[in-house]
Tab-separated table of C-alpha atoms in Angstrom:
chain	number	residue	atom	x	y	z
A	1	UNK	CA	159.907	97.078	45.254
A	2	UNK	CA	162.805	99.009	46.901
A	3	UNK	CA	161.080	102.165	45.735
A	4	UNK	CA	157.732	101.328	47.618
A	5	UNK	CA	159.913	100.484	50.878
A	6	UNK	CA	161.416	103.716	50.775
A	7	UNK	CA	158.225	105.732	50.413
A	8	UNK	CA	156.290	103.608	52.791
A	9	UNK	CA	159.340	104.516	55.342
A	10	UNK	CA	159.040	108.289	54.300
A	11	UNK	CA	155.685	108.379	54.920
A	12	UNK	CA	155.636	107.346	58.091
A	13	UNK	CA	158.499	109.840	58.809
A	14	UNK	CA	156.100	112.879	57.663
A	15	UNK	CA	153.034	111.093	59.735
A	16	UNK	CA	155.274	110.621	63.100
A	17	UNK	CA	156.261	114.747	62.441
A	18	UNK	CA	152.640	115.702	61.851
A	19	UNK	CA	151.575	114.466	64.988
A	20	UNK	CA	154.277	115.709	66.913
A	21	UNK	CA	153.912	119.064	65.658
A	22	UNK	CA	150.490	118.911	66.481
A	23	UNK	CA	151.171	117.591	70.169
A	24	UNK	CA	153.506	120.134	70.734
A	25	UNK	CA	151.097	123.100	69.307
A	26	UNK	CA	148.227	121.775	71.465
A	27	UNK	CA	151.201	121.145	74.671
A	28	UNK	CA	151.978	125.100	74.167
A	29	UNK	CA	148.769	126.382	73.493
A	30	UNK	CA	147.056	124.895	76.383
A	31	UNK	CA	150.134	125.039	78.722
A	32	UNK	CA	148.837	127.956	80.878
A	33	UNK	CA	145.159	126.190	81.692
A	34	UNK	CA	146.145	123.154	82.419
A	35	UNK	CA	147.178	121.172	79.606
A	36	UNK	CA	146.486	120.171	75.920
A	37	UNK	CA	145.277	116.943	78.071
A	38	UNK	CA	143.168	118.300	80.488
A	39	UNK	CA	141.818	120.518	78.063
A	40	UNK	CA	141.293	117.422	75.460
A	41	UNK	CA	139.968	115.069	78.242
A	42	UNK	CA	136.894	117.306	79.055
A	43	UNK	CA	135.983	118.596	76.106
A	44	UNK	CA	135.716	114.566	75.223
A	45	UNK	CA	134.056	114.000	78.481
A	46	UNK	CA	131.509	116.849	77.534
A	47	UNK	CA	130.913	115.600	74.027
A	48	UNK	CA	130.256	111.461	75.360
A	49	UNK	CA	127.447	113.228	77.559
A	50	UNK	CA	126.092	115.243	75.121
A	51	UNK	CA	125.438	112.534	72.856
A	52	UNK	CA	124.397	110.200	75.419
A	53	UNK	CA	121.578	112.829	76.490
A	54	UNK	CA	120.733	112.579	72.830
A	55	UNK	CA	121.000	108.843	72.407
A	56	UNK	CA	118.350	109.123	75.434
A	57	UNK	CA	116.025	111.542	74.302
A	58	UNK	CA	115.812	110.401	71.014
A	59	UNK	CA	113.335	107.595	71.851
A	60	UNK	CA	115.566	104.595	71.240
A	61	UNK	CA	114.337	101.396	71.893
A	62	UNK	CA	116.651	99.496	72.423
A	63	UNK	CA	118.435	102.375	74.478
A	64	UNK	CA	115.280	102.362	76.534
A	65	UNK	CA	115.118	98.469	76.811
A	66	UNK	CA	119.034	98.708	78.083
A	67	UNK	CA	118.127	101.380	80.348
A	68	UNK	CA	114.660	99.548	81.668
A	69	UNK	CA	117.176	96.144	81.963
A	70	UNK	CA	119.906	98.176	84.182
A	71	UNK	CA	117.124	99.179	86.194
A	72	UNK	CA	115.796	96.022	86.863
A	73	UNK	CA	119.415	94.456	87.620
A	74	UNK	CA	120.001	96.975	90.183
A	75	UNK	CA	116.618	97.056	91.748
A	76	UNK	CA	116.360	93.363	92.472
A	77	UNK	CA	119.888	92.597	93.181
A	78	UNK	CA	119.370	95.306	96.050
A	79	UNK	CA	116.126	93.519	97.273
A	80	UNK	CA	118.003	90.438	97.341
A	81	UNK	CA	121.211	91.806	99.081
A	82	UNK	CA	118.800	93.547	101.489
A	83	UNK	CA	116.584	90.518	102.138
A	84	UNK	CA	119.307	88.632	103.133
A	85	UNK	CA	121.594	91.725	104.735
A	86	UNK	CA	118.965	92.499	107.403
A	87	UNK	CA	118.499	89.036	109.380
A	88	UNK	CA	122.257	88.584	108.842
A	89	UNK	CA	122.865	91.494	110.173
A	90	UNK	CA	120.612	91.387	113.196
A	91	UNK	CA	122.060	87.579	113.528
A	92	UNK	CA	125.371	89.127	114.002
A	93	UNK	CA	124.422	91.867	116.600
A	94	UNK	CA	122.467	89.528	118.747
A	95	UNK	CA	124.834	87.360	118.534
A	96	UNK	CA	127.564	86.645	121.081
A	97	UNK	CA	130.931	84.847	121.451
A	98	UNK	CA	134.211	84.368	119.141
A	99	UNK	CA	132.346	83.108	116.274
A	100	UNK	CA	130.252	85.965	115.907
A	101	UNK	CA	133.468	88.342	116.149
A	102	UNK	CA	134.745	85.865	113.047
A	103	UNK	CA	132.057	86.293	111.179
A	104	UNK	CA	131.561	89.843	111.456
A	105	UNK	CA	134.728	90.509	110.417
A	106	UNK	CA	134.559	88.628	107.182
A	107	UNK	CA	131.407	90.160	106.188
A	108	UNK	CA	133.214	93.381	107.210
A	109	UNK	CA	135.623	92.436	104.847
A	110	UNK	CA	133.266	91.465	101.764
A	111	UNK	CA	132.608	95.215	101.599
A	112	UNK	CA	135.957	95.580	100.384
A	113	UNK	CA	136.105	93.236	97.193
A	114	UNK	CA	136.647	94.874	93.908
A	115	UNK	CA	133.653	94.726	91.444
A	116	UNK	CA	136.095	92.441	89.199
A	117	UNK	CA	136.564	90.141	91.898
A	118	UNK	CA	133.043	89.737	92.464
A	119	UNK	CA	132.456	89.196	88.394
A	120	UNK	CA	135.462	86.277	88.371
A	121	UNK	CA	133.778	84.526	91.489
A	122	UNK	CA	130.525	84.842	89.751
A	123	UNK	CA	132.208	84.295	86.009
A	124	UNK	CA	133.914	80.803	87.689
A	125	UNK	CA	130.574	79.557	89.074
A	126	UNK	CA	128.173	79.589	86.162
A	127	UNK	CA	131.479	78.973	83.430
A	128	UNK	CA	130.230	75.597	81.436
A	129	UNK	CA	132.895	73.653	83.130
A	130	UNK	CA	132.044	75.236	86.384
A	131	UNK	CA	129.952	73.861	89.505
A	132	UNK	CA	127.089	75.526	88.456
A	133	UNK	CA	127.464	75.508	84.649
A	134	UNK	CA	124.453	73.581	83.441
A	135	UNK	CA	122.138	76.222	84.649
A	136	UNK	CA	123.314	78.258	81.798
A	137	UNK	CA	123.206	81.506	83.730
A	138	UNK	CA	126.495	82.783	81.771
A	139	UNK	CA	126.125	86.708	80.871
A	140	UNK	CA	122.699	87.322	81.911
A	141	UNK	CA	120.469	89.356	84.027
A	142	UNK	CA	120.368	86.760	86.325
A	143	UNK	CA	123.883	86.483	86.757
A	144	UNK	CA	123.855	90.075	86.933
A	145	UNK	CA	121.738	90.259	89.510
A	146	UNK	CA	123.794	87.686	91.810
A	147	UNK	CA	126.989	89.388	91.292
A	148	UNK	CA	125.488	92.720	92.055
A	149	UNK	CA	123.340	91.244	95.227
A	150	UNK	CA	126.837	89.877	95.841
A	151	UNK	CA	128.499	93.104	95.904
A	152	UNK	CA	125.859	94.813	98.248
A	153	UNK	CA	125.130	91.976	100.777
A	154	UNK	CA	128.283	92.824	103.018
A	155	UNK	CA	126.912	96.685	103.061
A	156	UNK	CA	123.512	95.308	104.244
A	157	UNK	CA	124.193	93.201	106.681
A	158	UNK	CA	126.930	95.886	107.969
A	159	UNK	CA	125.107	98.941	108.331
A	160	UNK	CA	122.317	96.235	109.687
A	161	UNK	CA	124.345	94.983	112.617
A	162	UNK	CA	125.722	98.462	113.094
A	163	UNK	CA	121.791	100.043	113.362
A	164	UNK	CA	120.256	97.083	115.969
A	165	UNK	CA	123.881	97.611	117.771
A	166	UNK	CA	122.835	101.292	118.460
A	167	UNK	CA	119.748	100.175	120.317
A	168	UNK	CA	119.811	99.862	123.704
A	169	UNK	CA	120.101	96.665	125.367
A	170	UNK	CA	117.841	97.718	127.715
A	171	UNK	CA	114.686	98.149	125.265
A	172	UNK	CA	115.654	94.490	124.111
A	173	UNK	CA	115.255	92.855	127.752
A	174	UNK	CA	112.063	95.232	128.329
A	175	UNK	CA	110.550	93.946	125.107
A	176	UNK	CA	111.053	90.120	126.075
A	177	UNK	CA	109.984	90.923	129.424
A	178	UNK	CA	106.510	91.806	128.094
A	179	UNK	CA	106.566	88.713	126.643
A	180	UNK	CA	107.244	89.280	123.202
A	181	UNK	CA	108.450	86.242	120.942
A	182	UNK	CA	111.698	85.981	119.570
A	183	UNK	CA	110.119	87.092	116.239
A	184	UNK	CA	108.559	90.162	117.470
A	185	UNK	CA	111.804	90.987	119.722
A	186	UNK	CA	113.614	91.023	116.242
A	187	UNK	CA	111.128	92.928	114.127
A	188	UNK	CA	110.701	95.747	117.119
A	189	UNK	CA	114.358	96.052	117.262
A	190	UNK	CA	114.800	96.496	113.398
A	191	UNK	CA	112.046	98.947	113.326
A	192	UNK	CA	113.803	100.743	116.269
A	193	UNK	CA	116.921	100.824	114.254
A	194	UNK	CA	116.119	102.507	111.500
């Protein structure tokens, strides 16, 4: 038994040498360019998208379903973040008083929380113990597609405000003086905003 101890203990002494030896020929070697690390981390970085180009062109399905899904996630969640971004946004230009200064700077603010942030909130919301747990939305595209909308709706209704802001207030009181509805004053002024 003592004999097994002290080999087991050797050998790890030999392995802990190899691999300094070998970190310290690759620190040398690679010292003038940069770096063993440098060096190690792109050549790694080269060979992950080499074999993802082949993962893709090899005609996967289920690489293609995955890819088809991400699509999907990102496409609606953008729809949805812009659907609700714009009239939020146009809300918040037209709007006046301290409220509106409020609540423009918390939707300012949105466009700074983290993606992980967004994923807890989200996570929290749809766990089984959570206020929306029974709709069993937990870890899927749906869910996805919230968080992600989630992430994107303070950009929307940002650059939103921002755009209708840039219009001149004068085209807004010459549009509702030739009696356009409040509907048509707020679709003209989009359109004139992008």
């Amino acid at each position: 038994h003592g004999g097994t101890e002290a080999r087991s203990s050797e050998e790890k002494k030999v392995s802990v040498r190899k691999e300094e030896t070998v970190a310290g020929a690759g620190a040398g070697a690679g010292a003038g360019a940069g770096g063993a690390a440098g060096a190690t981390g792109f050549a790694l970085i080269g060979d992950g998208a080499a074999k993802a180009f082949k993962l893709i062109a090899s005609g996967d399905r289920e690489v293609w379903r995955i890819i088809g899904l991400t699509v999907k996630v990102a496409l609606l969640a953008t729809l949805f973040a812009v659907a609700l971004g714009i009239p939020v946004g146009v809300a918040l230009a037209r709007g006046r008083g301290r409220m509106n200064g409020l609540v423009r700077a918390v939707v300012r603010a949105g466009m700074a929380v983290p993606p992980v942030v967004a994923g807890l909130v989200i996570g929290i919301l749809f766990w089984r113990t959570g206020p929306f747990g029974g709709a069993d939305l937990l870890y899927t595209p749906s869910a996805m597609i919230l968080a992600q909308a989630l992430l994107a709706f303070p950009i929307a209704a940002t650059l939103a405000a921002t755009a209708i802001d840039a219009v001149p207030g004068s085209l807004a009181r010459q549009i509702v003086a030739l009696g356009a509805t409040r509907v048509q004053l707020i679709v003209t002024l989009v359109v004139e905003a992008r």
